[in-house]
Amino acid sequence: MGQESSDQVSALAFPPGFLWGAATSAYQIEGAVAEDGRGESIWDRFCRMPGRVAGGASGEVACDHYHRWPDDVALMEELGLRAYRFSIAWPRIFPTGGGRPNQAGIDFYRRLVAALRERGIVPMATLYHWDLPQALQERGGWASRETALRFAEYAACLFERLGHDVPLWATINEPMLVAYAGYAGGTKAPGLRRPRLLLAVAHHLLLAHGLAVGAYRQLVPAPSPGAHAGIGIALNLRPCHPASPQPGDVRAAATLDALTNRLFLEPLFRGRYPEAALRFFGRRTLRLPALPGDLAVIGAPIDFLGLNIYTRTLATRDRNPLRGVRALPGPGPRTAMGWEIYPPCITEALALATEYTPLPLYITENGAAFADRPGPDGAIHDPSRIAYLRDHLAAAHKALAAGTNLRGYFVWSLLDNFEWEDGYGPRFGLVRVDYATLARTPRASASWYRAVIARNGLA
Ligand code: FCB
């Protein structure tokens, strides 16, 4: 019996060289929003709009990572992380979106990257994790083609300065949420409720990605095959299931899948937008502002695909023809975000990505928020987070066993942090942050994850 269970342990071994990491993003952890020449971002502005962010919170201090980063890197080393995904704040590099780069901003990331490399932690830098310079928003933000051009300059500036030290680059984080939550739902910055801008925003985000890939090819030597290196994008994929077997719901699931997942996969890998999405938007007279040649730019070959995977959605038909489809949460148990816990979302999202590309895949985010507090002994037991991570990693292992080209996994998040419109309520960290003192306390899940990394697999 004992022998049997230890055989099961080795059955959940991950491939040699599998990249184990944790992820964060600039606005969610850095704070220091007015330091060293950083310009205003759309999130600084959004947080000041009354009623937009829970508790009137903002990223003004966040985890104060901008000052405490050496401690945070030491923490990563204690956790045994092999990789760290962070994002670069565009307004630290180009405070007004263009012009001359701000050296102090570049130096901050240069020091961070050097410290990571000294400890053998592979840096993955995301260029855009939602903190657009406010000055560019004033010229239309992602609804304007100009933003994609400015993004290409910003990306090129960083490839020139950090391209040799950062092996993994992700261009844009979750373009789907930028478009839908930022410009249609209005729940995220810039907080617009103008669904008519959706297609333009999605297209300009993808164009920005493609232009950055082009700059990368000119400025950074080709990565050696098999290395954890190169450039990609981080898409959030949510498998869509019909809420019922009714034909209306089955169609709604296909439509929702096209509008959220395939709207990005298809241009990246097949050089076109999905018919179903164009039909949907066409009926609502949304225009695609594509110029000749754009789709070739967007489809420029990348080196890996990053996937942020948290849950699935159920789709149902919405009788309001303007909406047409509605996403519902699934019936299973939920995290503190209200997201259904559904571990097969991992295998299903990886299968969806594999439909489009044989490229190396990284799970660039997966994790869960749960409420907890330190026990009398000061220790923080978070069995729900451990169970979530274990079950989702087991699903990733299943996908690997089926031949999926999955190369690494990043927990969201290293630290509790500013969870966008939800403020500081939801806690995603392997490490708890006390927002009064900014003290960091690793949770039980942190030791658990360290053990997973050390044995390169699950027990
Ligand atoms: C993702 C975001 C990330 C974090 C997690 C919980 O959509 O990329 O910044 O907010 O959700």
Coordinates of C-alpha atoms and ligand atoms in Angstrom, one line a residue:
M1 CA 0.0 0.0 0.0
G2 CA 2.8 2.4 1.0
Q3 CA 4.7 1.4 -2.1
E4 CA 1.6 1.9 -4.2
S5 CA 1.1 5.5 -3.0
S6 CA 4.7 6.5 -3.5
D7 CA 4.4 5.1 -7.1
Q8 CA 1.4 7.5 -7.4
V9 CA 3.7 10.3 -6.2
S10 CA 6.2 9.7 -9.0
A11 CA 3.3 9.4 -11.4
L12 CA 2.7 13.1 -10.9
A13 CA 6.3 14.1 -11.7
F14 CA 6.6 17.0 -14.1
P15 CA 9.1 17.0 -17.0
P16 CA 12.8 17.9 -16.2
G17 CA 13.3 21.6 -16.5
F18 CA 9.7 22.5 -16.0
L19 CA 9.6 26.2 -15.0
W20 CA 8.0 26.8 -11.6
G21 CA 7.2 30.4 -10.8
A22 CA 4.9 33.0 -9.3
A23 CA 3.4 36.1 -10.9
T24 CA 2.6 39.7 -10.0
S25 CA 2.0 43.0 -11.9
A26 CA 3.4 46.5 -11.5
Y27 CA 0.3 48.5 -10.5
Q28 CA -0.9 45.7 -8.1
I29 CA 2.3 45.6 -6.0
E30 CA 4.7 48.5 -6.6
G31 CA 3.2 51.6 -5.0
A32 CA 5.4 54.7 -5.3
V33 CA 3.2 56.1 -8.0
A34 CA 4.8 59.5 -8.0
E35 CA 8.4 58.5 -7.5
D36 CA 11.4 58.8 -9.8
G37 CA 9.5 60.5 -12.5
R38 CA 6.7 58.0 -13.0
G39 CA 3.8 59.5 -14.9
E40 CA 0.1 59.0 -14.2
S41 CA -1.5 55.8 -15.4
I42 CA -5.2 55.1 -16.2
W43 CA -5.4 53.1 -12.9
D44 CA -4.3 56.1 -10.8
R45 CA -7.1 58.1 -12.5
F46 CA -9.7 55.3 -12.3
C47 CA -9.0 54.8 -8.6
R48 CA -9.9 58.5 -8.0
M49 CA -13.3 58.1 -9.6
P50 CA -15.9 57.8 -6.8
G51 CA -17.4 54.4 -6.4
R52 CA -15.2 52.6 -8.9
V53 CA -12.9 50.7 -6.6
A54 CA -14.0 48.9 -3.4
G55 CA -13.2 50.9 -0.3
G56 CA -11.9 53.7 -2.4
A57 CA -8.6 51.9 -2.6
S58 CA -5.7 52.5 -5.0
G59 CA -2.3 51.3 -5.8
E60 CA -0.6 54.3 -4.3
V61 CA 1.2 52.2 -1.7
A62 CA 0.0 48.6 -2.6
C63 CA 2.7 46.3 -1.3
D64 CA 5.4 49.0 -1.5
H65 CA 7.4 46.6 -3.6
Y66 CA 9.1 49.6 -5.3
H67 CA 11.1 50.0 -2.0
R68 CA 10.9 46.5 -0.6
W69 CA 11.9 44.6 -3.8
P70 CA 15.2 43.3 -2.3
D71 CA 13.2 41.6 0.5
D72 CA 10.7 40.3 -2.0
V73 CA 13.4 38.7 -4.2
A74 CA 14.9 37.1 -1.0
L75 CA 11.4 35.7 -0.3
M76 CA 11.3 34.3 -3.8
E77 CA 14.6 32.6 -3.2
E78 CA 13.3 31.1 0.1
L79 CA 10.3 29.8 -1.8
G80 CA 12.6 28.1 -4.2
L81 CA 11.0 29.9 -7.2
R82 CA 12.7 29.1 -10.5
A83 CA 11.0 32.0 -12.3
Y84 CA 9.2 35.2 -11.6
R85 CA 6.7 37.0 -13.8
F86 CA 6.4 40.7 -13.2
S87 CA 5.2 43.6 -15.3
I88 CA 6.9 46.8 -16.3
A89 CA 5.0 50.0 -15.6
W90 CA 4.8 51.9 -18.9
P91 CA 4.4 55.2 -17.2
R92 CA 7.7 54.7 -15.3
I93 CA 9.5 54.4 -18.7
F94 CA 7.5 56.9 -20.7
P95 CA 5.7 59.1 -18.2
T96 CA 3.7 60.8 -20.9
G97 CA 3.5 57.9 -23.3
G98 CA 6.3 58.9 -25.6
G99 CA 9.3 61.2 -26.0
R100 CA 12.5 60.4 -24.1
P101 CA 12.6 57.4 -21.8
N102 CA 12.9 58.0 -18.0
Q103 CA 16.2 56.5 -17.0
A104 CA 15.2 56.1 -13.3
G105 CA 12.3 53.9 -14.4
I106 CA 14.5 51.7 -16.5
D107 CA 17.1 51.4 -13.7
F108 CA 14.5 50.1 -11.3
Y109 CA 13.8 47.1 -13.5
R110 CA 17.4 46.7 -14.4
R111 CA 18.2 46.2 -10.7
L112 CA 15.3 43.9 -10.1
V113 CA 16.3 41.7 -13.1
A114 CA 20.0 41.6 -12.0
A115 CA 18.9 40.5 -8.5
L116 CA 16.7 37.8 -9.9
R117 CA 19.4 36.5 -12.1
E118 CA 22.0 36.4 -9.3
R119 CA 19.7 34.0 -7.5
G120 CA 19.1 31.9 -10.6
I121 CA 15.4 33.0 -10.9
V122 CA 14.3 33.4 -14.5
P123 CA 12.7 36.7 -15.2
M124 CA 9.6 36.9 -17.4
A125 CA 8.6 40.5 -18.0
T126 CA 5.1 41.6 -19.2
L127 CA 5.1 44.8 -21.1
Y128 CA 1.5 45.7 -20.5
H129 CA -0.5 44.7 -17.5
W130 CA -3.1 47.3 -17.8
D131 CA -1.4 50.5 -16.6
L132 CA -1.5 52.7 -19.7
P133 CA 0.0 56.2 -19.4
Q134 CA -3.0 58.5 -18.8
A135 CA -1.6 60.9 -21.5
L136 CA -2.3 58.2 -24.1
Q137 CA -5.8 57.6 -22.8
E138 CA -6.4 61.2 -23.4
R139 CA -5.7 60.6 -27.0
G140 CA -8.1 57.7 -27.2
G141 CA -6.3 54.9 -25.4
W142 CA -6.6 51.5 -27.1
A143 CA -9.4 52.8 -29.2
S144 CA -6.8 54.7 -31.1
R145 CA -4.2 53.2 -33.5
E146 CA -1.6 55.6 -32.2
T147 CA -1.4 53.7 -28.9
A148 CA -0.3 50.6 -30.7
L149 CA 2.5 52.6 -32.3
R150 CA 3.6 54.1 -29.0
F151 CA 3.6 50.6 -27.5
A152 CA 6.0 49.4 -30.2
E153 CA 8.4 52.2 -29.3
Y154 CA 8.1 51.5 -25.6
A155 CA 8.7 47.8 -26.2
A156 CA 11.7 48.5 -28.5
C157 CA 13.2 50.8 -25.8
L158 CA 13.1 47.9 -23.3
F159 CA 14.3 45.2 -25.7
E160 CA 17.4 47.5 -26.3
R161 CA 18.1 48.0 -22.7
L162 CA 16.9 44.7 -21.1
G163 CA 16.6 42.4 -24.0
H164 CA 19.8 40.5 -23.1
D165 CA 19.0 40.1 -19.4
V166 CA 15.3 39.1 -19.6
P167 CA 14.9 35.8 -21.4
L168 CA 11.1 35.7 -21.5
W169 CA 8.8 38.6 -22.6
A170 CA 5.0 38.7 -22.7
T171 CA 3.6 41.6 -24.7
I172 CA 0.1 42.2 -23.4
N173 CA -1.7 40.7 -20.5
E174 CA -5.3 39.5 -21.1
P175 CA -6.4 41.7 -24.1
M176 CA -9.8 40.3 -23.6
L177 CA -10.3 41.9 -20.2
V178 CA -8.7 45.2 -21.4
A179 CA -11.3 45.4 -24.1
Y180 CA -14.4 44.1 -22.4
A181 CA -13.9 45.3 -18.8
G182 CA -12.1 48.5 -19.7
Y183 CA -14.1 49.8 -22.6
A184 CA -17.5 48.0 -22.5
G185 CA -18.4 47.0 -19.0
G186 CA -16.4 49.9 -17.5
T187 CA -15.4 47.9 -14.4
K188 CA -11.7 48.3 -15.0
A189 CA -9.7 51.4 -16.1
P190 CA -10.3 53.5 -18.1
G191 CA -13.8 52.6 -17.0
L192 CA -15.6 53.4 -20.3
R193 CA -19.0 52.0 -21.1
R194 CA -18.7 52.2 -24.9
P195 CA -19.2 48.7 -26.3
R196 CA -19.0 50.2 -29.8
L197 CA -15.2 50.5 -29.2
L198 CA -14.7 46.8 -28.5
L199 CA -13.4 45.6 -31.9
A200 CA -11.1 48.6 -32.3
V201 CA -9.7 48.1 -28.9
A202 CA -9.1 44.4 -29.4
H203 CA -7.5 45.0 -32.8
H204 CA -5.2 47.7 -31.6
L205 CA -4.1 45.6 -28.6
L206 CA -3.3 42.7 -31.1
L207 CA -1.6 45.1 -33.4
A208 CA 0.5 46.5 -30.5
H209 CA 1.5 42.9 -29.7
G210 CA 2.5 42.2 -33.3
L211 CA 4.5 45.4 -33.7
A212 CA 6.4 44.6 -30.5
V213 CA 7.2 41.1 -31.8
G214 CA 8.6 42.7 -34.9
A215 CA 10.8 45.0 -32.8
Y216 CA 12.0 42.1 -30.7
R217 CA 13.1 40.2 -33.8
Q218 CA 15.3 43.1 -34.8
L219 CA 16.8 43.8 -31.5
V220 CA 17.2 40.6 -29.6
P221 CA 19.2 37.5 -30.9
A222 CA 17.0 34.5 -31.6
P223 CA 16.5 32.3 -28.5
S224 CA 18.2 28.9 -28.6
P225 CA 15.7 26.1 -29.3
G226 CA 14.4 24.4 -26.1
A227 CA 15.5 27.3 -23.8
H228 CA 12.9 29.1 -21.7
A229 CA 13.3 32.2 -23.9
G230 CA 11.6 34.3 -26.4
I231 CA 8.5 36.5 -26.8
G232 CA 4.8 35.7 -26.5
I233 CA 1.5 37.0 -25.2
A234 CA -0.6 36.2 -22.1
L235 CA -4.2 35.4 -23.0
N236 CA -6.9 34.5 -20.5
L237 CA -8.8 31.5 -21.8
R238 CA -12.0 30.5 -20.2
P239 CA -13.6 27.4 -21.5
C240 CA -17.3 28.1 -22.3
H241 CA -19.9 25.5 -21.6
P242 CA -23.7 25.7 -22.4
A243 CA -25.7 26.4 -19.3
S244 CA -28.2 23.7 -20.5
P245 CA -28.5 21.3 -23.4
Q246 CA -31.0 23.7 -25.1
P247 CA -29.9 24.6 -28.6
G248 CA -30.0 28.3 -27.7
D249 CA -27.5 27.8 -24.9
V250 CA -25.3 25.6 -27.0
R251 CA -25.2 28.3 -29.6
A252 CA -24.6 30.9 -26.9
A253 CA -21.6 28.9 -25.7
A254 CA -20.1 28.8 -29.2
T255 CA -20.6 32.6 -29.5
L256 CA -19.1 33.4 -26.2
D257 CA -16.1 31.2 -27.0
A258 CA -15.7 33.1 -30.2
L259 CA -16.1 36.5 -28.6
T260 CA -13.7 35.9 -25.7
N261 CA -11.2 33.2 -26.5
R262 CA -11.1 32.8 -30.3
L263 CA -11.3 36.6 -31.0
F264 CA -7.6 36.6 -29.9
L265 CA -6.4 33.1 -30.8
E266 CA -7.6 33.2 -34.4
P267 CA -5.8 36.4 -35.6
L268 CA -2.6 35.4 -33.7
F269 CA -2.4 31.9 -35.2
R270 CA -4.7 31.8 -38.3
G271 CA -4.4 35.3 -39.7
R272 CA -8.1 36.1 -39.4
Y273 CA -10.8 37.0 -37.0
P274 CA -13.4 34.3 -36.2
E275 CA -16.4 34.5 -38.4
A276 CA -18.8 34.1 -35.5
A277 CA -17.4 37.1 -33.7
L278 CA -17.4 39.2 -36.9
R279 CA -21.0 38.3 -37.5
F280 CA -21.9 39.1 -33.9
F281 CA -20.3 42.5 -34.0
G282 CA -21.4 43.1 -37.6
R283 CA -25.0 42.8 -36.6
R284 CA -24.3 45.5 -34.1
T285 CA -22.5 47.5 -36.8
L286 CA -19.1 47.5 -35.1
R287 CA -16.3 48.2 -37.4
L288 CA -13.0 46.5 -37.5
P289 CA -10.4 49.2 -38.1
A290 CA -7.9 46.9 -39.8
L291 CA -5.6 48.3 -42.4
P292 CA -4.1 46.1 -45.1
G293 CA -1.2 44.2 -43.7
D294 CA -2.3 44.4 -40.0
L295 CA -3.2 40.7 -39.8
A296 CA 0.2 39.7 -41.0
V297 CA 1.8 41.9 -38.3
I298 CA -0.5 40.4 -35.7
G299 CA 0.3 36.9 -36.9
A300 CA 4.1 37.3 -36.7
P301 CA 5.5 34.1 -35.3
I302 CA 6.0 34.1 -31.5
D303 CA 8.0 31.7 -29.3
F304 CA 5.5 30.7 -26.7
L305 CA 1.9 31.3 -25.7
G306 CA 1.1 32.3 -22.1
L307 CA -2.3 31.3 -20.7
N308 CA -4.0 32.8 -17.6
I309 CA -6.5 30.1 -16.5
Y310 CA -8.8 30.4 -13.5
T311 CA -12.2 29.0 -14.2
R312 CA -14.8 28.2 -16.9
T313 CA -18.0 30.1 -17.8
L314 CA -21.5 28.8 -18.6
A315 CA -23.2 30.5 -21.4
T316 CA -26.9 31.2 -21.9
R317 CA -28.9 33.0 -24.5
D318 CA -29.9 36.5 -23.6
R319 CA -33.1 37.6 -25.1
N320 CA -31.8 41.2 -25.3
P321 CA -30.5 41.0 -28.9
L322 CA -27.9 43.7 -28.1
R323 CA -26.3 41.4 -25.7
G324 CA -27.3 38.1 -27.2
V325 CA -25.3 36.0 -24.8
R326 CA -24.8 36.0 -21.1
A327 CA -22.0 34.4 -19.0
L328 CA -23.1 32.7 -15.8
P329 CA -20.9 31.3 -13.1
G330 CA -20.9 27.5 -12.8
P331 CA -22.6 25.6 -10.0
G332 CA -19.6 24.3 -8.2
P333 CA -17.9 25.7 -5.1
R334 CA -16.4 29.1 -5.5
T335 CA -13.4 31.2 -4.5
A336 CA -13.6 34.5 -2.7
M337 CA -13.8 36.1 -6.2
G338 CA -17.0 34.2 -6.8
W339 CA -15.2 32.2 -9.5
E340 CA -16.2 28.5 -9.8
I341 CA -13.5 26.0 -8.8
Y342 CA -13.4 23.8 -11.8
P343 CA -9.9 22.2 -12.2
P344 CA -10.7 20.8 -15.7
C345 CA -10.5 24.4 -16.9
I346 CA -6.8 23.8 -17.1
T347 CA -7.0 20.7 -19.5
E348 CA -9.7 22.3 -21.5
A349 CA -7.9 25.6 -22.0
L350 CA -4.7 23.9 -22.8
A351 CA -6.5 21.8 -25.4
L352 CA -8.0 24.9 -26.9
A353 CA -4.6 26.5 -27.2
T354 CA -3.2 23.3 -28.7
E355 CA -5.9 23.4 -31.4
Y356 CA -4.2 26.6 -32.6
T357 CA -0.5 26.0 -32.0
P358 CA 2.2 23.4 -31.2
L359 CA 4.3 26.2 -29.5
P360 CA 5.5 25.9 -25.9
L361 CA 2.8 26.9 -23.5
Y362 CA 3.2 28.5 -20.1
I363 CA 0.4 28.8 -17.6
T364 CA 1.3 32.5 -16.8
E365 CA -1.4 32.7 -14.1
N366 CA -3.4 30.4 -12.0
G367 CA -4.4 30.7 -8.4
A368 CA -7.2 31.6 -6.0
A369 CA -8.4 34.1 -3.4
F370 CA -9.6 32.8 -0.1
A371 CA -10.3 34.6 3.1
D372 CA -8.0 33.7 6.0
R373 CA -6.2 35.2 9.0
P374 CA -3.1 34.3 11.0
G375 CA -3.8 31.7 13.7
P376 CA -2.9 32.1 17.4
D377 CA 0.6 30.8 16.5
G378 CA 1.0 33.4 13.8
A379 CA 0.9 30.7 11.1
I380 CA -1.5 31.0 8.2
H381 CA -3.2 27.8 7.2
D382 CA -4.8 28.0 3.8
P383 CA -5.9 24.5 2.9
S384 CA -8.4 25.8 0.3
R385 CA -5.6 27.4 -1.6
I386 CA -3.4 24.3 -1.4
A387 CA -6.3 22.2 -2.6
Y388 CA -7.0 24.6 -5.5
L389 CA -3.4 24.7 -6.6
R390 CA -2.9 20.9 -6.2
D391 CA -6.1 20.1 -8.2
H392 CA -5.2 22.5 -11.0
L393 CA -1.6 21.3 -11.2
A394 CA -2.9 17.7 -11.3
A395 CA -5.0 18.8 -14.3
A396 CA -1.9 20.3 -15.9
H397 CA -0.1 17.1 -15.3
K398 CA -2.9 15.2 -17.0
A399 CA -2.5 17.5 -20.0
L400 CA 1.2 16.9 -20.1
A401 CA 0.7 13.1 -20.0
A402 CA -1.6 13.6 -23.0
G403 CA 1.3 15.3 -24.9
T404 CA 0.6 19.0 -24.3
N405 CA 3.6 21.2 -24.8
L406 CA 3.4 22.8 -21.4
R407 CA 6.7 24.2 -20.2
G408 CA 6.0 26.1 -17.0
Y409 CA 3.5 27.3 -14.4
F410 CA 3.2 30.6 -12.5
V411 CA 1.0 30.9 -9.4
W412 CA -1.0 34.1 -9.2
S413 CA 0.2 35.5 -6.9
L414 CA 3.5 35.8 -5.0
L415 CA 1.9 38.4 -2.7
D416 CA -1.5 39.5 -1.7
N417 CA -2.0 42.7 -3.7
F418 CA -4.3 45.4 -5.1
E419 CA -7.0 43.3 -6.9
W420 CA -8.2 46.0 -9.3
E421 CA -11.8 47.1 -8.8
D422 CA -12.0 44.8 -5.7
G423 CA -9.3 46.7 -3.9
Y424 CA -7.5 44.9 -1.2
G425 CA -10.3 42.5 -0.3
P426 CA -9.4 39.3 -2.3
R427 CA -6.1 37.8 -1.2
F428 CA -4.4 35.7 -3.8
G429 CA -0.9 35.5 -2.3
L430 CA 1.3 32.6 -1.4
V431 CA 2.5 35.2 1.0
R432 CA 0.2 37.3 3.1
V433 CA 0.6 41.0 3.3
D434 CA -0.5 42.9 6.3
Y435 CA -1.5 46.2 4.7
A436 CA -1.1 48.2 8.0
T437 CA 2.6 47.2 8.5
L438 CA 3.3 45.8 5.0
A439 CA 4.9 42.8 6.7
R440 CA 5.0 39.7 4.6
T441 CA 4.1 36.2 6.1
P442 CA 4.4 33.1 3.9
R443 CA 1.2 31.0 4.1
A444 CA 1.2 27.2 4.4
S445 CA 0.6 27.2 0.6
A446 CA 4.1 28.8 0.2
S447 CA 5.8 25.9 2.0
W448 CA 3.6 23.5 0.1
Y449 CA 4.6 25.1 -3.2
R450 CA 8.3 25.1 -2.3
A451 CA 8.0 21.3 -1.7
V452 CA 6.3 20.9 -5.1
I453 CA 9.1 22.8 -6.8
A454 CA 11.8 20.8 -4.9
R455 CA 10.4 17.5 -6.0
N456 CA 9.4 18.8 -9.4
G457 CA 5.9 17.4 -9.0
L458 CA 2.9 16.7 -6.8
A459 CA 2.7 14.4 -3.8
Ligands
FCB1 C1 -6.1 38.2 -13.8 C2 -5.2 39.4 -13.9 C3 -4.3 39.5 -12.6 C4 -5.1 39.3 -11.4 C5 -5.9 37.9 -11.5 C6 -6.6 37.6 -10.3 O1 -7.2 38.4 -14.7 O2 -4.3 39.3 -15.0 O3 -3.8 40.8 -12.6 O4 -6.0 40.3 -11.1 O5 -6.7 38.0 -12.6

